[in-house]
Each structure stands twice: as structure tokens, then as C-alpha cells.
Coordinates of C-alpha atoms in Angstrom, one line a residue:
M175 CA 25.1 12.0 -50.7
T176 CA 24.8 15.7 -50.2
Q177 CA 27.8 18.0 -50.5
H178 CA 28.5 20.2 -47.5
L179 CA 30.0 23.4 -48.7
F180 CA 30.9 24.8 -45.3
P181 CA 31.7 21.8 -43.0
F182 CA 32.5 22.9 -39.4
A183 CA 35.8 21.1 -39.4
D184 CA 37.1 23.2 -42.3
Y185 CA 35.5 26.5 -41.3
P186 CA 35.6 26.9 -37.6
W187 CA 36.6 30.5 -38.0
F188 CA 33.5 31.2 -40.0
Y189 CA 31.2 29.8 -37.4
A190 CA 33.0 31.5 -34.6
A191 CA 32.9 34.8 -36.4
F192 CA 29.2 34.5 -37.2
T193 CA 28.4 33.5 -33.5
G194 CA 30.5 36.4 -32.3
L195 CA 28.8 38.8 -34.6
V196 CA 25.3 37.7 -33.5
V197 CA 26.4 38.0 -29.8
A198 CA 27.8 41.4 -30.4
F199 CA 24.7 42.6 -32.2
L200 CA 22.5 41.3 -29.3
A201 CA 24.8 43.1 -26.8
F202 CA 24.6 46.3 -28.7
D203 CA 20.9 46.1 -29.1
L204 CA 20.1 45.7 -25.4
G205 CA 23.2 47.1 -23.8
L206 CA 23.7 50.2 -25.9
F207 CA 20.7 51.1 -28.1
H208 CA 18.0 50.0 -25.7
R209 CA 19.7 50.4 -22.3
K210 CA 16.8 52.5 -21.0
A211 CA 13.4 50.9 -21.4
H212 CA 11.1 53.0 -23.5
V213 CA 8.0 52.5 -25.6
L214 CA 8.9 51.8 -29.2
G215 CA 6.8 53.8 -31.6
F216 CA 6.0 52.8 -35.2
R217 CA 8.7 55.0 -36.7
E218 CA 11.5 53.7 -34.4
A219 CA 10.3 50.1 -34.9
S220 CA 10.3 50.6 -38.7
A221 CA 13.8 52.1 -38.6
W222 CA 15.2 49.2 -36.5
T223 CA 13.5 46.7 -38.9
A224 CA 15.2 48.4 -41.8
V225 CA 18.6 48.3 -40.0
W226 CA 18.4 44.6 -39.2
A227 CA 17.1 43.7 -42.7
A228 CA 20.0 45.8 -44.3
L229 CA 22.5 43.9 -42.1
A230 CA 21.0 40.6 -43.2
L231 CA 21.3 41.7 -46.9
L232 CA 24.8 42.8 -46.3
F233 CA 25.6 39.4 -44.8
C234 CA 23.9 37.7 -47.8
L235 CA 26.1 39.7 -50.2
G236 CA 29.2 38.8 -48.2
L237 CA 28.3 35.1 -48.2
Y238 CA 27.5 35.2 -51.9
S239 CA 30.8 37.0 -52.7
Y240 CA 32.9 34.5 -50.6
A241 CA 31.1 31.4 -52.0
A242 CA 31.5 32.8 -55.6
W243 CA 35.2 33.4 -54.9
R244 CA 35.8 30.1 -53.1
F245 CA 33.8 27.8 -55.3
D246 CA 32.2 29.3 -58.4
A247 CA 29.6 31.9 -59.4
T248 CA 26.8 29.4 -59.7
T249 CA 27.4 28.0 -56.3
G250 CA 27.7 31.6 -54.9
K251 CA 24.3 32.4 -56.4
Q252 CA 22.8 29.3 -55.0
I253 CA 24.2 29.9 -51.5
G254 CA 23.1 33.6 -51.6
A255 CA 19.6 32.6 -52.8
E256 CA 19.3 29.9 -50.1
F257 CA 20.3 32.3 -47.4
L258 CA 17.9 35.0 -48.7
T259 CA 15.1 32.5 -49.0
G260 CA 15.6 31.2 -45.4
Y261 CA 15.7 34.8 -44.2
I262 CA 12.5 35.7 -45.9
V263 CA 10.8 32.5 -44.6
E264 CA 11.9 33.2 -41.0
W265 CA 10.9 36.8 -41.3
S266 CA 7.4 35.9 -42.5
L267 CA 7.1 33.2 -39.7
S268 CA 8.1 35.8 -37.1
L269 CA 5.1 38.0 -38.1
D270 CA 2.6 35.4 -36.7
N271 CA 4.8 35.2 -33.6
M272 CA 4.4 39.0 -33.1
F273 CA 0.6 38.5 -33.2
V274 CA 0.9 35.8 -30.5
F275 CA 3.2 38.0 -28.5
A276 CA 0.8 40.9 -28.7
L277 CA -2.0 38.7 -27.4
V278 CA 0.1 37.3 -24.6
F279 CA 1.3 40.7 -23.5
R280 CA -2.2 42.1 -23.5
Y281 CA -3.6 39.1 -21.6
F282 CA -0.9 39.4 -18.9
G283 CA -1.0 43.2 -18.9
I284 CA 2.7 43.6 -19.7
A285 CA 3.5 47.3 -19.9
A286 CA 4.7 48.5 -23.3
L287 CA 7.8 49.9 -21.5
L288 CA 9.0 46.3 -20.7
Q289 CA 8.0 44.5 -23.9
H290 CA 11.3 45.0 -25.8
R291 CA 13.3 43.7 -22.9
I292 CA 11.1 40.6 -22.6
L293 CA 11.2 39.9 -26.3
F294 CA 15.0 40.3 -26.2
F295 CA 15.4 37.7 -23.5
G296 CA 12.9 35.4 -25.2
I297 CA 15.0 35.6 -28.4
L298 CA 18.2 35.0 -26.4
G299 CA 16.7 32.0 -24.7
A300 CA 15.5 30.6 -28.0
L301 CA 19.0 30.9 -29.4
I302 CA 20.6 29.3 -26.4
F303 CA 18.1 26.4 -26.5
R304 CA 18.8 25.9 -30.3
V305 CA 22.5 25.7 -29.7
L306 CA 22.0 23.3 -26.8
G307 CA 19.7 21.2 -29.0
A308 CA 22.2 21.2 -31.9
A309 CA 24.9 20.2 -29.4
L310 CA 22.9 17.1 -28.5
L311 CA 22.8 15.9 -32.1

């Protein structure tokens, strides 16, 4: 039997805080930082990639620190490594998605001005459907 280190029943505050943080970041991204549609250049895209990666690493550090404090240093390292591994795998999988998005945008003639907004709502839709799918389990 596997051990669940962060069962929902014992850590609802953690799951609520994480969900709130993700929703806040999405709202900031579209509502504040990208309120006006514009074409993202390589420099701006690279800067935003660095910002989001830094936030993920900061979250990983916080998760590691909390787990090391709550359980032990070995468990903290394991949880931190598992999060970081999952993040890197998801990031690498997203690269092939970007290739597909570029092909679809080109095929349908989507203006570069609108691509960020379309990708944002696509990500938001994917998150909503994942939550709905998880709720069905």
C-alpha cells in the first residue's frame, strides 16, 4: 500500500492555496501583463519563460522545505525531486505541443497578435477539464 504524504482530507488548505495561486497567476498573466494583445518577440517570450520557471523552482524549494520540516530531510528531498522531475517532463512535453500549435496557427492563419490569448484560453480550458475529470474519479 502506498503512503500518501499530502492527503486532501488533511491538507485542504494546501490544495486551496495552490489552486488560488494558479488562478491568481493566470489572472495576472492575461488581465494585467497581457491585457493588450501584442506580438511576443523572442526576448519577451524568453523573459516570461524564465519568470515562470523561476516561480516553479521557488515552489519546489518551498515544497521541499515544508516536507523536510513536516516529515524528514530524506522525504523532503524525494518530494522536491519528484516535483522537479514532473515539471521537467511536462515542460519537455509542452515543446512538442508548441510545434503543433505553430502548425495549427499557420494552417488557420491565426494572427500573431491573437496567439497568446488563444493559447491562454486553451490552457485554461485544459485545466478546467482536468479538474472536472478528477472530480469524476
